[in-house]
Every structure is written in structure tokens, then in C-alpha cells.
Amino acid sequence: MKYSTLLLAIIMVFVTSCKQVKKDTIAQAFIKTEIVLTKLWETDTLLKTCEGVRYDSKTATIYVSNIGGVPPDAKDGDGSISILNKDGGILNQNWATGMNAPKGISYYNGKLYVTDIDVIIKIDLKTGIIEKKFSVRDAVFLNDLDIDTNGDVYVTDSKGDKIYKLVNNEVNVWLDLVGESPNGILVEDNRILVVSSSQGDFISIDKKTKQRKVLATGIVRGDGIVPINEGYIVSTWPGEIYFVDENSSNIKAVKILDTKDEKLNTADIGIIPEENILLVPTFFGNKVVAYKIDYK
């Protein structure tokens, strides 16, 4: 009887293992695109603790958020936004000032929106002047930010485990994400994509039902998200960049870059879509690095 029980246990382990291997094999079969990143240029190391980048196609310029002194939640007043050209030249290192620790940035209708610890800042794109600061009640560590096509602003609070939404000059909690530590965020037509910095999950959230689905795993300390034709490129703060195929569903993301040995972080990434160029702020590296997105 003891031998029968042992044999049954061995068989069950074998069957379970086979199922897992089959599942992983099927999942990986969806990933048909191999992404290769080729370095193009890097800025001078003058961008102090650069966290986020966003490209403006209308002006062909790149906005960079600089936290300045650390810790990244210090209300020390030394945060700034810089402007680069498409070749990495620093056009204006201190285009906008008067912030503490700016992180996520995006623009809409002539305004640049920026997260800054517990406020959302609106800056005029023509002048660089801060027009308004929206206080976010109970916010702990506002991080990334993206804007819907109608102007609604979605913001992650990584330490508060929430997503906030700014609509008609009012900020309210859109969704609680207890235990997820949401960081990177990307707003699409019908869903919100978020990368969890604590769980390493890349998840989609339905805008109407708020139902969640895990698209990919293994992205520990996830930071930024950009869309490409084949899916998504997702960064992690310690220095890794991953590719998630558009057909992914609960599979392990594919690592395409690792700069940890160079002690270069890969924070809230951006993209120049028409040229397939990935923009990577390096945080403590104090520079932005650009990579051409190629395929094998």
C-alpha cells in the first residue's frame, strides 16, 4: 500500500510537470518576434536623477523629468524638466523648475502633466510655466502617468497601491491595487496596462468592468511601458528591459537588455514611434540613452 501511494505521487508529479512544460511551450510559441536593441546615442551626464522621458512629435523634442537630489520623495524643490533634441542634445536643461521630485510625464492639448510625490502638475508647453498643481488626497508616492484621448489623466501611486484619475480638475481614486505597487501605466482605448513593481506582473485592466488579466510575468520592479507594433517594451528600474508579445497571456516576458553590470538603471522609458527608437532614462546614470529597435 505504501509503494502504491508513492507510485501514485510520482505519477502525479510527472503529469503536473508535463502540463506545465506544455503550457510554457504553447505560451512561448506565441512569441514569434525577436527584438534587438542597438545603441544609437546618449546625452551628457547632466540630467540629475532622470526618471521619465516623453517624445513630442509636433516639436521633435524630448521631455525629461529630473528628480534631482534623493530620496525620490524628498520635498526639496530641486526637481526639473529638461528638453532634448532627437539626437540627444540638451536644448534646455532647466526648462521647467519649481518641483520636488518629478517622475511620470505626458502631454495633452498644449499642456505637460507631471507627477510630483503627492501632486499632479500642469505645465504650459509654450512657456514652461507651472499653471496648476492638483493635490492628491492620501497619495503616498505618485509615480507614472498617462493620458486618455479625451484628456483624462491616469496616475499610479506605487506606495499607496492605487490608480488615480484626474477629470475636470478633480482627482479621485480610480482603482485600488492592494499589494501590486503599480508603477508604469499605459492607457489604451478599452483598457489600462500597468506593470507591478512588487509582483513583477504586467496586467491589463478593463476600463469599464475593471477586470484584471495578467499578460506577462517576471518583470520584477517594473517601471515604464511603451507600445510597439508587435506588443510592448517594459523596463525595470534596476536595469532590465523586456519584450511582451501582443498575443501574450500569463507568460514570462522576454529580456532584451540588461545594463545592471554597467550600473545603469532603466527607468520610465519613452519612444520615438516613427523611427522605432527607444528612449531610456538611466536615473543615477544621469543621462538618457537611445536604442534602435531592430528585429531578427
Rosetta silent file (secondary structure, phi, psi, omega in degrees, C-alpha in Angstrom):
SEQUENCE: MKYSTLLLAIIMVFVTSCKQVKKDTIAQAFIKTEIVLTKLWETDTLLKTCEGVRYDSKTATIYVSNIGGVPPDAKDGDGSISILNKDGGILNQNWATGMNAPKGISYYNGKLYVTDIDVIIKIDLKTGIIEKKFSVRDAVFLNDLDIDTNGDVYVTDSKGDKIYKLVNNEVNVWLDLVGESPNGILVEDNRILVVSSSQGDFISIDKKTKQRKVLATGIVRGDGIVPINEGYIVSTWPGEIYFVDENSSNIKAVKILDTKDEKLNTADIGIIPEENILLVPTFFGNKVVAYKIDYK
SCORE:     score description
SCORE:     0.000 S_00000001
   1 L     0.000  -38.424  179.173    0.000    0.000    0.000 S_00000001
   2 H   -65.614  -40.878  179.764    2.868    2.344    0.800 S_00000001
   3 H   -65.413  -37.810  179.217    4.518    1.588   -2.550 S_00000001
   4 H   -63.736  -42.778  178.853    1.246    2.246   -4.396 S_00000001
   5 H   -62.611  -43.010  179.725    0.862    5.605   -2.681 S_00000001
   6 H   -64.129  -42.691  179.526    4.449    6.521   -3.552 S_00000001
   7 H   -62.631  -41.814  178.971    3.974    5.441   -7.181 S_00000001
   8 H   -62.652  -40.928  179.851    0.775    7.479   -7.453 S_00000001
   9 H   -63.582  -41.251 -179.929    2.539   10.546   -6.058 S_00000001
  10 H   -64.367  -42.076  179.836    5.378   10.163   -8.579 S_00000001
  11 H   -62.568  -41.916 -178.992    2.914    9.848  -11.448 S_00000001
  12 H   -64.519  -40.680  178.175    1.009   12.967  -10.338 S_00000001
  13 H   -63.344  -41.936 -179.874    4.227   14.996  -10.130 S_00000001
  14 H   -62.581  -45.947 -179.594    5.225   13.787  -13.601 S_00000001
  15 H   -63.155  -43.729  178.907    1.845   14.655  -15.110 S_00000001
  16 H   -61.054  -42.837 -179.743    1.826   18.097  -13.462 S_00000001
  17 H   -63.628  -42.231  179.119    5.340   18.790  -14.745 S_00000001
  18 H   -62.029  -40.838  179.010    4.370   17.736  -18.269 S_00000001
  19 H   -62.804  -41.353 -179.101    1.337   20.014  -18.188 S_00000001
  20 H   -66.655  -43.889  178.230    3.491   22.947  -17.070 S_00000001
  21 H   -60.404  -43.296  179.332    6.097   22.281  -19.774 S_00000001
  22 H   -62.562  -43.288  179.705    3.319   22.032  -22.355 S_00000001
  23 H   -61.084  -47.160 -179.723    1.760   25.270  -21.100 S_00000001
  24 H   -63.888  -39.783 -179.771    5.084   27.116  -21.244 S_00000001
  25 H   -63.877  -44.780  178.733    5.842   25.705  -24.699 S_00000001
  26 H   -63.441  -43.143 -178.985    2.463   26.767  -26.067 S_00000001
  27 H   -62.371  -45.051 -178.231    2.788   30.218  -24.481 S_00000001
  28 H   -67.140  -24.695 -179.716    6.261   30.762  -25.885 S_00000001
  29 H   -63.537  -23.192  178.927    5.044   29.714  -29.330 S_00000001
  30 L   -72.289  -24.977 -177.166    3.075   32.952  -29.479 S_00000001
  31 L   -83.973   94.116 -176.192    6.299   34.956  -29.215 S_00000001
  32 L  -101.031  -12.500 -176.776    7.393   34.996  -32.847 S_00000001
  33 L  -102.498  129.532  175.605    9.191   38.339  -32.818 S_00000001
  34 L  -107.607  118.857 -176.530   12.729   38.687  -31.512 S_00000001
  35 E   -94.888  136.519  176.444   13.590   42.243  -30.517 S_00000001
  36 E  -126.951  131.457  178.342   17.154   43.565  -30.588 S_00000001
  37 E  -104.213  124.785  179.883   18.188   46.936  -29.150 S_00000001
  38 E  -115.726  123.129 -176.216   21.139   48.724  -30.775 S_00000001
  39 E   -65.659  133.575  179.785   22.572   51.761  -29.007 S_00000001
  40 E  -107.460  -51.644 -178.655   22.413   54.989  -31.025 S_00000001
  41 E  -158.264  168.614  171.989   23.382   57.829  -28.717 S_00000001
  42 E  -144.920  152.155 -179.413   23.457   59.054  -25.143 S_00000001
  43 L   -79.890  171.829  167.610   23.246   62.513  -23.596 S_00000001
  44 L   -65.079  158.204 -177.723   25.814   64.201  -21.429 S_00000001
  45 L   -86.792   60.004 -178.405   25.566   63.192  -17.766 S_00000001
  46 L  -113.754   -2.768 -175.368   23.891   66.431  -16.730 S_00000001
  47 L   -94.293   91.607 -168.319   20.351   65.136  -16.155 S_00000001
  48 L   -67.423  113.099 -179.848   20.366   64.669  -12.407 S_00000001
  49 L    54.088   59.622 -177.840   18.475   61.506  -11.448 S_00000001
  50 E   -74.922  130.451 -172.397   16.469   61.420  -14.679 S_00000001
  51 E  -112.311  -48.505 -174.419   13.322   59.333  -14.270 S_00000001
  52 E  -126.857  149.872  175.215   10.874   59.792  -17.161 S_00000001
  53 E  -134.237  144.661  174.169   11.044   60.657  -20.880 S_00000001
  54 E  -144.183  134.657 -179.606    8.368   61.579  -23.428 S_00000001
  55 E   -96.816  135.612  177.289    8.769   62.470  -27.087 S_00000001
  56 E  -108.433  109.267 -176.092    6.683   65.241  -28.691 S_00000001
  57 L   -68.749  -26.444 -178.509    6.281   64.579  -32.408 S_00000001
  58 L   -67.387  -36.809 -177.834    4.942   68.074  -33.103 S_00000001
  59 L  -108.401   -4.091 -178.048    8.148   69.770  -31.986 S_00000001
  60 L    56.006   40.048  178.768   10.522   66.798  -32.458 S_00000001
  61 E  -125.470  162.390 -177.847   11.745   67.263  -28.895 S_00000001
  62 E  -119.511  128.421  175.907   12.112   65.031  -25.865 S_00000001
  63 E   -96.545  137.319 -178.567   10.986   65.980  -22.345 S_00000001
  64 E  -128.613  129.033  175.218   12.920   64.536  -19.407 S_00000001
  65 E   -92.818  132.086 -178.894   11.915   64.624  -15.744 S_00000001
  66 E  -117.327  117.503 -179.128   14.783   65.056  -13.286 S_00000001
  67 L   -68.920  -32.391 -176.226   14.226   64.159   -9.639 S_00000001
  68 L    82.510 -134.636 -179.817   17.376   65.945   -8.526 S_00000001
  69 L   -69.164  152.161  177.923   18.533   65.007   -5.034 S_00000001
  70 L  -106.840  160.627   11.443   17.395   61.802   -3.406 S_00000001
  71 L   -69.733  160.895 -174.471   15.495   60.248   -1.722 S_00000001
  72 L   -75.252    8.571  173.684   12.919   60.433   -4.543 S_00000001
  73 L  -121.579   18.438 -179.855   10.166   61.547   -2.169 S_00000001
  74 L   -81.810  130.014  178.004   12.065   64.472   -0.682 S_00000001
  75 L   -89.472   73.595 -173.192   10.275   67.804   -0.918 S_00000001
  76 L  -107.252   -4.508  174.420   13.500   69.665   -1.609 S_00000001
  77 L    73.987   11.960 -176.102   12.450   71.845   -4.544 S_00000001
  78 L  -106.161   15.835  177.965   15.299   70.773   -6.846 S_00000001
  79 E   -80.720  154.333 -177.230   13.271   68.832   -9.444 S_00000001
  80 E  -155.195  168.389  172.244   13.147   69.960  -13.058 S_00000001
  81 E  -119.726  130.856  177.149   12.136   69.172  -16.635 S_00000001
  82 E  -108.543  161.128  175.144   14.742   69.254  -19.424 S_00000001
  83 E  -122.385  131.903  177.400   14.297   69.369  -23.198 S_00000001
  84 E  -116.995  159.679  167.441   16.412   67.368  -25.659 S_00000001
  85 E   -90.506  178.239 -174.449   16.530   67.215  -29.423 S_00000001
  86 L   -69.986  -11.781  179.235   16.137   63.896  -31.271 S_00000001
  87 L  -101.259    6.857  177.161   19.902   63.368  -31.325 S_00000001
  88 L    90.577    5.579  175.951   20.310   63.651  -27.568 S_00000001
  89 L   -74.724  137.764  179.726   21.488   67.238  -27.430 S_00000001
  90 E   -84.321  108.188 -178.669   20.339   69.115  -24.320 S_00000001
  91 E   -80.358  -39.985 -179.899   18.431   72.145  -25.579 S_00000001
  92 E  -151.462  106.121 -175.163   17.304   73.417  -22.180 S_00000001
  93 E   -69.789  -32.633 -177.880   18.435   71.698  -19.014 S_00000001
  94 E  -123.761   56.459 -179.120   16.110   73.665  -16.736 S_00000001
  95 E   -62.354  -43.077  176.374   13.121   74.325  -18.970 S_00000001
  96 E  -131.166  133.625 -179.004   10.681   73.939  -16.054 S_00000001
  97 E  -130.316 -170.799  178.267   11.603   74.188  -12.375 S_00000001
  98 E    84.751   20.940  177.819    9.856   74.622   -9.035 S_00000001
  99 E  -115.615  167.368  179.697    9.167   70.912   -8.493 S_00000001
 100 L   -96.003  -62.866 -177.455   10.343   68.453   -5.854 S_00000001
 101 L  -145.751   69.506 -177.001   10.747   65.031   -7.459 S_00000001
 102 L   -64.477  141.126 -178.033    9.009   64.890  -10.869 S_00000001
 103 L  -129.046  -96.153 -177.607    8.575   61.413  -12.324 S_00000001
 104 L   -65.767  139.255 -179.941    5.878   60.396  -14.836 S_00000001
 105 E  -139.303  145.457  172.734    5.218   62.881  -17.646 S_00000001
 106 E  -162.144  165.562 -174.684    2.853   63.126  -20.603 S_00000001
 107 E  -129.648  155.612  178.805    1.202   65.886  -22.606 S_00000001
 108 E  -160.744  128.824  172.908   -2.247   66.790  -23.889 S_00000001
 109 L    51.909   47.822  175.288   -3.697   69.843  -25.617 S_00000001
 110 L    80.676    8.294 -179.235   -0.670   72.075  -25.106 S_00000001
 111 E  -126.455  142.790  174.579   -0.046   71.087  -21.505 S_00000001
 112 E  -103.382  127.482  178.829    2.527   68.822  -19.896 S_00000001
 113 E  -106.071  136.663 -173.543    1.305   66.816  -16.897 S_00000001
 114 E  -137.361  138.525  173.197    3.807   65.636  -14.300 S_00000001
 115 E   -88.142  143.487 -179.664    3.589   63.588  -11.099 S_00000001
 116 E  -148.099   82.408  177.052    5.400   65.005   -8.086 S_00000001
 117 E    64.365  -73.349 -178.643    5.112   62.885   -4.911 S_00000001
 118 L  -133.601   18.170  176.661    1.558   63.873   -3.899 S_00000001
 119 E  -137.359  156.484  170.685    0.522   66.373   -6.566 S_00000001
 120 E  -109.593  126.447 -174.911   -0.113   66.386  -10.314 S_00000001
 121 E  -105.689  137.035  175.498    1.434   69.398  -12.008 S_00000001
 122 E  -111.578  124.284 -176.128    0.190   71.060  -15.207 S_00000001
 123 E  -119.890  138.480  176.726    2.802   72.986  -17.212 S_00000001
 124 E   -74.791  126.096 -175.950    2.273   75.174  -20.263 S_00000001
 125 L   -69.093  -25.378 -179.451    4.232   73.657  -23.167 S_00000001
 126 L   -77.785  -35.706 -172.629    4.958   77.026  -24.763 S_00000001
 127 L  -110.561  -21.780 -175.306    6.388   78.746  -21.701 S_00000001
 128 L    77.931   11.212 -178.290    7.453   76.019  -19.263 S_00000001
 129 L   -90.346  136.305  176.421    5.493   77.802  -16.548 S_00000001
 130 E   -71.419  121.505 -179.283    3.584   75.790  -13.949 S_00000001
 131 E   -91.918  -36.671 -175.258   -0.107   76.635  -14.346 S_00000001
 132 E  -159.505  149.296  173.170   -1.641   74.485  -11.662 S_00000001
 133 E  -122.127  123.611  179.310   -0.917   71.856   -9.027 S_00000001
 134 E   -98.915  111.841  177.485   -3.591   69.290   -8.239 S_00000001
 135 E   -69.891  138.786  179.942   -3.250   67.909   -4.714 S_00000001
 136 L  -112.445  106.664 -175.700   -3.953   64.180   -4.488 S_00000001
 137 L   -60.880  131.412  178.169   -5.550   63.316   -1.179 S_00000001
 138 L    69.415    8.167  177.523   -3.879   60.417    0.668 S_00000001
 139 L   -65.830  143.416 -179.673   -1.272   59.999   -2.075 S_00000001
 140 L  -110.401  -50.587 -175.299    1.982   58.427   -0.895 S_00000001
 141 L  -151.741   78.212  177.408    4.292   58.118   -3.914 S_00000001
 142 E   -62.789  137.467 -170.962    2.800   59.188   -7.231 S_00000001
 143 E  -126.190  -89.676 -176.719    4.854   57.643   -9.989 S_00000001
 144 E   -93.159  167.703 -173.792    3.891   57.148  -13.628 S_00000001
 145 E  -152.800  140.946  171.684    1.229   58.957  -15.637 S_00000001
 146 E  -146.543  161.291 -172.071   -0.588   58.594  -18.946 S_00000001
 147 E  -126.175  134.572  178.375   -3.443   60.448  -20.622 S_00000001
 148 L   -74.483  167.182 -178.593   -6.501   59.157  -22.460 S_00000001
 149 L   -65.091  -19.698  178.725   -7.537   60.507  -25.854 S_00000001
 150 L   -95.847    3.410  176.859  -10.237   62.613  -24.160 S_00000001
 151 L    97.613   -2.312  176.421   -7.786   64.209  -21.722 S_00000001
 152 L   -68.868  132.017 -176.567   -8.434   62.075  -18.637 S_00000001
 153 E  -103.567  124.731  178.191   -5.190   61.682  -16.691 S_00000001
 154 E  -108.590  134.199 -174.469   -4.396   58.344  -15.006 S_00000001
 155 E  -133.522  135.966  175.996   -1.700   58.220  -12.318 S_00000001
 156 E   -93.210  144.788  172.097   -0.149   55.351  -10.357 S_00000001
 157 E  -117.140  100.679 -171.504    0.672   55.559   -6.665 S_00000001
 158 L   -67.292  -35.440 -179.774    3.341   52.897   -6.157 S_00000001
 159 L   -93.551  -16.175  177.768    3.429   53.034   -2.369 S_00000001
 160 L   -96.558   -3.760  177.093   -0.267   53.747   -1.961 S_00000001
 161 L    55.942   47.368 -178.508   -1.323   50.824   -4.204 S_00000001
 162 E  -142.165  160.273  164.938   -3.781   52.931   -6.218 S_00000001
 163 E  -116.490  127.022  177.441   -4.543   54.387   -9.599 S_00000001
 164 E  -103.563  158.525  179.377   -5.911   57.933   -9.511 S_00000001
 165 E  -133.313  127.294  177.506   -7.818   59.718  -12.246 S_00000001
 166 E  -101.747  115.513  179.790   -7.816   63.457  -12.935 S_00000001
 167 E  -137.298  130.256  177.541  -11.001   64.618  -14.675 S_00000001
 168 L    51.790   44.475  176.625  -12.383   68.170  -14.872 S_00000001
 169 L    66.924   16.452  176.268   -9.769   69.440  -12.404 S_00000001
 170 E  -123.918  138.685 -179.798  -10.727   66.835   -9.787 S_00000001
 171 E  -111.660  129.325  177.506   -8.659   63.857   -8.686 S_00000001
 172 E  -139.122  160.825  176.442  -10.258   60.685   -7.345 S_00000001
 173 E   -68.575  127.293  176.102   -9.269   57.069   -6.787 S_00000001
 174 E   -93.986  -37.169 -178.525   -9.996   55.065   -9.924 S_00000001
 175 E  -159.922  136.379  171.568   -8.861   51.671   -8.633 S_00000001
 176 E   -87.621  133.433  178.703   -7.283   50.102   -5.550 S_00000001
 177 L  -128.000   65.584 -175.228   -4.457   47.686   -6.352 S_00000001
 178 L   -59.986  127.164  177.401   -3.527   46.357   -2.926 S_00000001
 179 L    84.896   -3.899 -175.985   -0.203   44.541   -2.940 S_00000001
 180 L   -93.229  -24.581 -174.491    0.618   45.414   -6.564 S_00000001
 181 L    47.140   62.174 -176.209    2.722   48.574   -6.137 S_00000001
 182 E   -62.972  135.225  178.713    1.644   49.844   -9.580 S_00000001
 183 E  -122.570  -90.750 -178.008    4.292   51.795  -11.446 S_00000001
 184 E   -62.380  142.306 -178.943    4.321   52.023  -15.241 S_00000001
 185 E  -141.353  141.350  177.204    0.980   52.791  -16.884 S_00000001
 186 E  -138.089  123.945 -177.977   -0.245   52.916  -20.475 S_00000001
 187 E   -94.811  125.186  175.951   -3.766   53.996  -21.440 S_00000001
 188 L  -115.023 -175.985 -175.304   -5.380   52.300  -24.439 S_00000001
 189 L   -59.642  -50.441 -173.813   -8.849   52.548  -25.982 S_00000001
 190 L  -115.115   -1.451 -176.643  -10.592   49.959  -23.821 S_00000001
 191 E  -149.497  163.590  175.339   -8.060   49.075  -21.168 S_00000001
 192 E  -113.549  130.676  176.326   -5.318   50.307  -18.882 S_00000001
 193 E  -103.889  134.953 -177.030   -1.967   48.500  -18.840 S_00000001
 194 E  -137.591  142.382  172.192    0.054   48.518  -15.628 S_00000001
 195 E  -110.002  130.453 -178.146    3.310   46.933  -14.539 S_00000001
 196 E   -86.983  122.606 -179.220    3.559   45.912  -10.883 S_00000001
 197 L   -77.999  -16.250  179.900    6.863   46.848   -9.276 S_00000001
 198 L   -97.717  -40.202 -176.457    6.345   44.388   -6.402 S_00000001
 199 L   -91.450  -21.977 -177.522    4.821   41.343   -8.127 S_00000001
 200 L    79.323   15.599 -178.499    6.562   41.613  -11.491 S_00000001
 201 L   -96.354  143.464  172.850    3.276   41.231  -13.354 S_00000001
 202 E  -107.063  111.844 -169.704    2.250   43.086  -16.499 S_00000001
 203 E  -122.262  153.768  172.743   -1.510   43.381  -16.272 S_00000001
 204 E  -110.526  145.195 -179.873   -4.433   44.767  -18.264 S_00000001
 205 E  -128.911  120.714  179.584   -7.447   46.375  -16.613 S_00000001
 206 E   -65.279  132.039 -176.807  -10.733   46.775  -18.452 S_00000001
 207 L   -63.761  -35.877 -176.171  -11.833   50.420  -18.338 S_00000001
 208 L   -87.127  -51.515 -175.223  -15.497   49.596  -17.780 S_00000001
 209 L   -87.452  -20.259 -175.632  -15.513   46.435  -15.668 S_00000001
 210 L    63.141   20.290  175.317  -12.068   46.974  -14.100 S_00000001
 211 L   -72.113  139.296 -175.905  -11.490   43.263  -14.510 S_00000001
 212 E  -105.531  150.172  176.753   -7.798   42.363  -14.451 S_00000001
 213 E  -144.363  132.404  178.205   -5.791   39.963  -16.568 S_00000001
 214 E   -82.742  121.408  179.291   -2.116   39.038  -16.302 S_00000001
 215 E   -93.144  -33.968 -179.232   -0.424   39.383  -19.689 S_00000001
 216 E  -157.237  157.396 -179.281    3.138   38.582  -18.647 S_00000001
 217 E  -126.438  175.174  174.150    5.207   37.804  -15.563 S_00000001
 218 L    84.441   13.219 -179.460    8.825   38.076  -14.440 S_00000001
 219 L  -103.122   72.169 -173.390    9.193   41.867  -14.743 S_00000001
 220 L   -70.938  131.425 -177.396   10.418   42.492  -11.198 S_00000001
 221 L    62.720   42.354  179.818   10.466   46.161  -10.129 S_00000001
 222 E   -56.377  146.619 -173.907    8.768   47.144  -13.382 S_00000001
 223 E  -128.833  -61.688 -174.663    8.957   50.830  -14.267 S_00000001
 224 E  -124.390  159.155 -179.795    7.939   52.017  -17.758 S_00000001
 225 E  -135.142  133.596  169.120    5.828   50.810  -20.691 S_00000001
 226 E  -132.957  145.317  177.958    5.872   51.760  -24.382 S_00000001
 227 E   -88.481  143.938  168.948    3.813   50.242  -27.214 S_00000001
 228 E  -130.745  172.692 -175.558    5.320   48.926  -30.438 S_00000001
 229 L   -59.299  -33.798 -174.715    3.604   47.246  -33.390 S_00000001
 230 L   -91.486   -5.769 -177.891    4.384   43.752  -32.105 S_00000001
 231 E   155.382 -122.528 -174.470    3.443   44.337  -28.470 S_00000001
 232 E  -143.863  147.471  170.359    5.098   46.226  -25.633 S_00000001
 233 E  -110.637  129.922 -174.968    8.523   47.071  -24.267 S_00000001
 234 E  -127.498  133.581 -179.332    8.647   47.224  -20.476 S_00000001
 235 E  -103.862  157.965  170.649   11.526   48.434  -18.294 S_00000001
 236 E  -120.643  144.055 -174.655   12.569   47.601  -14.755 S_00000001
 237 L   -59.227  -38.244 -176.958   14.247   50.163  -12.547 S_00000001
 238 L   -64.983  -18.875  178.013   17.343   48.043  -11.682 S_00000001
 239 L   129.522   34.286  178.174   18.450   47.915  -15.335 S_00000001
 240 E  -129.538  146.805  177.478   16.499   45.395  -17.394 S_00000001
 241 E  -128.835  136.803 -174.561   14.204   45.795  -20.405 S_00000001
 242 E  -123.448  156.695  172.586   11.669   43.208  -21.563 S_00000001
 243 E  -112.481  133.193  175.737    9.510   42.495  -24.595 S_00000001
 244 E  -119.425  117.335 -179.500    5.900   41.365  -24.201 S_00000001
 245 E   -65.365  146.106 -178.321    4.257   39.981  -27.336 S_00000001
 246 L   -62.864  -21.443  179.274    0.823   41.407  -28.162 S_00000001
 247 L   -92.790    9.915 -174.901   -0.606   37.868  -28.028 S_00000001
 248 L   -67.909  147.504  171.830    0.731   37.233  -24.531 S_00000001
 249 L  -153.279  103.497  176.326   -1.385   35.784  -21.754 S_00000001
 250 L    56.375   46.767  175.138    0.224   34.934  -18.434 S_00000001
 251 E  -119.886  168.176 -179.771    3.642   34.037  -19.844 S_00000001
 252 E   -78.884  131.446  179.687    7.139   35.053  -18.834 S_00000001
 253 L   -67.079  156.604 -177.096    8.349   38.241  -20.513 S_00000001
 254 E  -100.941  121.628  179.546   11.463   38.084  -22.722 S_00000001
 255 E   -74.409  131.219 -179.438   14.504   40.051  -21.564 S_00000001
 256 E  -121.187   -7.797  177.268   16.086   42.083  -24.377 S_00000001
 257 E  -156.867  141.307  177.751   18.531   44.329  -22.490 S_00000001
 258 E  -141.593  113.315 -178.970   20.444   44.167  -19.205 S_00000001
 259 L  -116.049   21.220 -178.435   22.576   47.104  -18.045 S_00000001
 260 L   -64.487  -38.793  179.873   22.921   46.144  -14.383 S_00000001
 261 L   -64.259  -27.318  177.037   26.636   45.366  -14.745 S_00000001
 262 L   -84.206   -2.147 -176.917   27.121   48.887  -16.087 S_00000001
 263 L    57.743   41.818  176.764   25.237   50.174  -13.036 S_00000001
 264 L  -114.333  120.430  175.441   22.743   51.889  -15.316 S_00000001
 265 L   -72.903  161.207  173.303   19.101   51.940  -14.297 S_00000001
 266 L  -129.162   95.102 -170.808   16.338   51.727  -16.886 S_00000001
 267 L   -89.349 -134.519 -172.822   13.511   53.883  -15.552 S_00000001
 268 E   -78.757   93.209 -172.475   10.326   55.260  -17.197 S_00000001
 269 L   -69.613  160.681  174.450   11.088   54.675  -20.884 S_00000001
 270 E  -134.507 -178.181 -177.039    9.749   56.563  -23.894 S_00000001
 271 E  -149.722  144.789  167.048    9.685   56.047  -27.644 S_00000001
 272 E  -102.076   93.564 -167.124   10.062   57.893  -30.945 S_00000001
 273 H   -63.092  -38.767 -176.325    7.495   55.729  -32.758 S_00000001
 274 H   -69.540  -16.474  179.401    8.043   56.877  -36.337 S_00000001
 275 H  -116.069    3.096 -179.758   11.739   55.979  -36.095 S_00000001
 276 L    54.065   50.960 -179.942   11.473   52.948  -33.796 S_00000001
 277 E  -116.948  124.698  178.218   13.798   54.497  -31.226 S_00000001
 278 E   -91.436  133.376  179.939   13.573   53.581  -27.542 S_00000001
 279 E  -108.912  124.255 -173.414   14.471   56.315  -25.040 S_00000001
 280 E  -123.339  110.403  172.592   15.860   55.128  -21.705 S_00000001
 281 E   -78.068  136.381 -171.648   16.401   57.422  -18.696 S_00000001
 282 L  -103.742   13.139  175.640   19.133   55.944  -16.505 S_00000001
 283 E    53.849 -105.313 -178.778   18.215   57.523  -13.148 S_00000001
 284 L   -66.562  -14.430  175.683   21.522   57.525  -11.196 S_00000001
 285 L   -73.642  -15.196  175.239   23.354   57.385  -14.547 S_00000001
 286 L    58.910   31.795  178.559   22.188   60.990  -15.080 S_00000001
 287 L  -152.877  160.959  172.482   21.732   60.524  -18.820 S_00000001
 288 E  -106.824  134.975  179.033   19.241   59.361  -21.431 S_00000001
 289 E  -116.399  136.720  179.765   20.304   56.575  -23.796 S_00000001
 290 E  -108.929  138.540  179.230   18.626   55.906  -27.154 S_00000001
 291 E  -128.173  137.781  171.675   18.368   52.474  -28.784 S_00000001
 292 E   -78.232  132.127  177.935   17.215   51.492  -32.243 S_00000001
 293 E   -89.727  109.264 -179.934   14.524   48.813  -32.058 S_00000001
 294 E  -113.471  172.992 -176.639   15.514   46.116  -34.554 S_00000001
 295 E  -134.099  149.088  174.633   14.206   42.653  -35.328 S_00000001
 296 L  -106.306    0.000    0.000   15.659   39.235  -36.057 S_00000001
